Amino acid sequence: MQVSGSEKKGVAQPVMNVTPLVDVVLVLLIIFMVVTPLLNKQMWLNLPKKDEDAKNEPPPPDADKPVVLTVDEGGVVKINQTVVERGELRERLRRIFAARSDQLLYFDAADEAPYGIAVEVMDIAKMGGAKGIAILTEKPGG
């Protein structure tokens, strides 16, 4: 920094050098850019508490059975234990939901089921008329 009129001969004038500061900031920027994609992504899931006091009465025999869509380890898709090809899944679900008052679909995927197929099946179910998809946390009937 120099101020005119205050120059003294033989006295060192202070000069601001910002190069090291810029270098450090750029290195930190690069570190954050590399580390950010490696952070774990989390999905929070709030499950309702199990009601222990509820009576476990069987439903009446004429009640509609729920629609359960399952994907097993091999990627085989089933609707209520009936094997369905993925190509005809959308139309089959559309017909099922047209005859029902509720458009609720229960979805269950095996632990070893391919993730991509499970998500694709849920997308097809949404296009097939399912207004809500309930993901099962316990095996049906158990």
mmCIF file of C-alpha atoms in Angstrom:
data_model
loop_
_atom_site.group_PDB
_atom_site.id
_atom_site.type_symbol
_atom_site.label_atom_id
_atom_site.label_comp_id
_atom_site.label_asym_id
_atom_site.label_seq_id
_atom_site.Cartn_x
_atom_site.Cartn_y
_atom_site.Cartn_z
ATOM 1 C CA MET A 1 0.000 0.000 0.000
ATOM 2 C CA GLN A 2 1.375 3.321 -0.895
ATOM 3 C CA VAL A 3 0.030 6.665 0.047
ATOM 4 C CA SER A 4 1.277 9.536 -2.009
ATOM 5 C CA GLY A 5 3.309 12.097 -0.145
ATOM 6 C CA SER A 6 4.351 9.807 2.658
ATOM 7 C CA GLU A 7 7.167 8.050 0.864
ATOM 8 C CA LYS A 8 10.363 7.683 2.803
ATOM 9 C CA LYS A 9 13.475 6.634 1.056
ATOM 10 C CA GLY A 10 14.897 3.275 2.120
ATOM 11 C CA VAL A 11 11.801 2.211 4.115
ATOM 12 C CA ALA A 12 9.987 -0.931 2.968
ATOM 13 C CA GLN A 13 6.410 -0.348 2.069
ATOM 14 C CA PRO A 14 3.867 -3.049 3.086
ATOM 15 C CA VAL A 15 2.300 -4.829 0.101
ATOM 16 C CA MET A 16 -0.726 -7.094 0.458
ATOM 17 C CA ASN A 17 -0.146 -10.525 -1.147
ATOM 18 C CA VAL A 18 -3.447 -12.396 -1.583
ATOM 19 C CA THR A 19 -2.076 -15.305 -3.626
ATOM 20 C CA PRO A 20 -1.673 -17.708 -0.646
ATOM 21 C CA LEU A 21 -5.182 -16.858 0.546
ATOM 22 C CA VAL A 22 -6.668 -17.581 -2.896
ATOM 23 C CA ASP A 23 -4.700 -20.854 -3.082
ATOM 24 C CA VAL A 24 -6.051 -22.039 0.276
ATOM 25 C CA VAL A 25 -9.628 -21.102 -0.630
ATOM 26 C CA LEU A 26 -9.424 -22.950 -3.971
ATOM 27 C CA VAL A 27 -8.022 -26.070 -2.296
ATOM 28 C CA LEU A 28 -10.875 -26.018 0.239
ATOM 29 C CA LEU A 29 -13.391 -25.554 -2.565
ATOM 30 C CA ILE A 30 -12.034 -28.579 -4.419
ATOM 31 C CA ILE A 31 -12.088 -30.683 -1.247
ATOM 32 C CA PHE A 32 -15.739 -29.805 -0.582
ATOM 33 C CA MET A 33 -16.684 -30.488 -4.206
ATOM 34 C CA VAL A 34 -15.133 -33.966 -4.021
ATOM 35 C CA VAL A 35 -16.533 -34.885 -0.598
ATOM 36 C CA THR A 36 -20.124 -33.664 -1.084
ATOM 37 C CA PRO A 37 -21.293 -36.460 -3.456
ATOM 38 C CA LEU A 38 -19.841 -39.074 -1.102
ATOM 39 C CA LEU A 39 -22.087 -38.086 1.800
ATOM 40 C CA ASN A 40 -24.680 -40.712 2.692
ATOM 41 C CA LYS A 41 -28.165 -40.076 1.453
ATOM 42 C CA GLN A 42 -30.858 -40.994 3.974
ATOM 43 C CA MET A 43 -34.575 -41.457 3.667
ATOM 44 C CA TRP A 44 -36.524 -41.085 6.893
ATOM 45 C CA LEU A 45 -39.506 -43.365 7.308
ATOM 46 C CA ASN A 46 -42.100 -42.848 10.024
ATOM 47 C CA LEU A 47 -44.015 -46.019 10.771
ATOM 48 C CA PRO A 48 -47.178 -46.073 12.859
ATOM 49 C CA LYS A 49 -46.958 -47.806 16.209
ATOM 50 C CA LYS A 50 -48.521 -51.248 16.464
ATOM 51 C CA ASP A 51 -51.769 -51.180 18.394
ATOM 52 C CA GLU A 52 -51.511 -54.036 20.892
ATOM 53 C CA ASP A 53 -55.001 -53.427 22.311
ATOM 54 C CA ALA A 54 -56.795 -53.833 18.984
ATOM 55 C CA LYS A 55 -58.985 -56.886 18.609
ATOM 56 C CA ASN A 56 -57.826 -59.246 15.902
ATOM 57 C CA GLU A 57 -61.193 -60.142 14.450
ATOM 58 C CA PRO A 58 -61.232 -61.753 11.037
ATOM 59 C CA PRO A 59 -62.844 -59.672 8.317
ATOM 60 C CA PRO A 60 -66.256 -60.697 7.064
ATOM 61 C CA PRO A 61 -66.078 -63.311 4.306
ATOM 62 C CA ASP A 62 -67.655 -61.003 1.720
ATOM 63 C CA ALA A 63 -65.122 -58.177 2.253
ATOM 64 C CA ASP A 64 -62.834 -57.279 -0.625
ATOM 65 C CA LYS A 65 -59.432 -58.834 -0.323
ATOM 66 C CA PRO A 66 -56.607 -56.310 -0.427
ATOM 67 C CA VAL A 67 -54.497 -56.103 -3.575
ATOM 68 C CA VAL A 68 -50.970 -57.241 -2.695
ATOM 69 C CA LEU A 69 -48.240 -56.739 -5.271
ATOM 70 C CA THR A 70 -45.038 -58.677 -4.590
ATOM 71 C CA VAL A 71 -41.625 -58.851 -6.219
ATOM 72 C CA ASP A 72 -39.483 -61.866 -5.340
ATOM 73 C CA GLU A 73 -35.701 -62.416 -5.459
ATOM 74 C CA GLY A 74 -35.742 -63.253 -9.165
ATOM 75 C CA GLY A 75 -37.743 -60.169 -10.130
ATOM 76 C CA VAL A 76 -40.973 -62.137 -10.661
ATOM 77 C CA VAL A 77 -44.047 -59.941 -10.138
ATOM 78 C CA LYS A 78 -47.182 -61.351 -8.492
ATOM 79 C CA ILE A 79 -50.612 -59.910 -7.743
ATOM 80 C CA ASN A 80 -52.186 -61.782 -4.813
ATOM 81 C CA GLN A 81 -49.871 -64.771 -5.468
ATOM 82 C CA THR A 82 -50.711 -64.862 -9.209
ATOM 83 C CA VAL A 83 -47.694 -64.396 -11.488
ATOM 84 C CA VAL A 84 -48.071 -61.429 -13.853
ATOM 85 C CA GLU A 85 -45.772 -60.307 -16.650
ATOM 86 C CA ARG A 86 -44.538 -56.723 -16.297
ATOM 87 C CA GLY A 87 -45.913 -55.876 -19.740
ATOM 88 C CA GLU A 88 -49.490 -56.678 -18.725
ATOM 89 C CA LEU A 89 -49.225 -55.459 -15.123
ATOM 90 C CA ARG A 90 -50.541 -51.963 -15.843
ATOM 91 C CA GLU A 91 -53.685 -53.166 -17.632
ATOM 92 C CA ARG A 92 -54.364 -55.889 -15.059
ATOM 93 C CA LEU A 93 -54.151 -53.359 -12.203
ATOM 94 C CA ARG A 94 -56.348 -50.923 -14.113
ATOM 95 C CA ARG A 95 -59.070 -53.602 -14.367
ATOM 96 C CA ILE A 96 -58.720 -54.573 -10.704
ATOM 97 C CA PHE A 97 -58.992 -50.976 -9.466
ATOM 98 C CA ALA A 98 -61.937 -50.222 -11.773
ATOM 99 C CA ALA A 99 -63.975 -52.817 -9.870
ATOM 100 C CA ARG A 100 -62.941 -51.592 -6.401
ATOM 101 C CA SER A 101 -64.022 -48.643 -4.306
ATOM 102 C CA ASP A 102 -60.527 -48.131 -2.860
ATOM 103 C CA GLN A 103 -57.439 -47.768 -4.992
ATOM 104 C CA LEU A 104 -55.010 -48.889 -2.288
ATOM 105 C CA LEU A 105 -52.207 -51.256 -3.252
ATOM 106 C CA TYR A 106 -50.049 -53.144 -0.773
ATOM 107 C CA PHE A 107 -46.470 -53.623 -1.996
ATOM 108 C CA ASP A 108 -43.982 -56.188 -0.751
ATOM 109 C CA ALA A 109 -40.527 -56.858 -2.158
ATOM 110 C CA ALA A 110 -38.136 -59.568 -1.059
ATOM 111 C CA ASP A 111 -34.955 -58.420 0.650
ATOM 112 C CA GLU A 112 -32.856 -59.689 -2.258
ATOM 113 C CA ALA A 113 -35.168 -58.330 -4.980
ATOM 114 C CA PRO A 114 -33.474 -56.064 -7.541
ATOM 115 C CA TYR A 115 -34.047 -52.449 -6.491
ATOM 116 C CA GLY A 116 -34.556 -51.175 -10.035
ATOM 117 C CA ILE A 117 -37.281 -53.717 -10.770
ATOM 118 C CA ALA A 118 -39.073 -52.935 -7.481
ATOM 119 C CA VAL A 119 -39.142 -49.200 -8.252
ATOM 120 C CA GLU A 120 -40.232 -49.850 -11.851
ATOM 121 C CA VAL A 121 -43.100 -52.068 -10.622
ATOM 122 C CA MET A 122 -44.253 -49.342 -8.197
ATOM 123 C CA ASP A 123 -44.205 -46.796 -11.049
ATOM 124 C CA ILE A 124 -46.270 -49.139 -13.242
ATOM 125 C CA ALA A 125 -48.713 -49.648 -10.359
ATOM 126 C CA LYS A 126 -49.107 -45.887 -9.989
ATOM 127 C CA MET A 127 -49.837 -45.613 -13.720
ATOM 128 C CA GLY A 128 -52.245 -48.561 -13.400
ATOM 129 C CA GLY A 129 -54.550 -46.624 -11.091
ATOM 130 C CA ALA A 130 -53.199 -47.122 -7.581
ATOM 131 C CA LYS A 131 -53.962 -43.928 -5.669
ATOM 132 C CA GLY A 132 -51.947 -45.070 -2.662
ATOM 133 C CA ILE A 133 -49.160 -47.605 -2.237
ATOM 134 C CA ALA A 134 -48.685 -49.055 1.248
ATOM 135 C CA ILE A 135 -45.325 -50.742 1.700
ATOM 136 C CA LEU A 136 -45.607 -53.842 3.874
ATOM 137 C CA THR A 137 -43.153 -54.059 6.757
ATOM 138 C CA GLU A 138 -44.172 -57.578 7.793
ATOM 139 C CA LYS A 139 -44.859 -60.602 5.603
ATOM 140 C CA PRO A 140 -48.537 -61.027 4.670
ATOM 141 C CA GLY A 141 -50.282 -63.565 6.868
ATOM 142 C CA GLY A 142 -47.484 -63.597 9.426
#
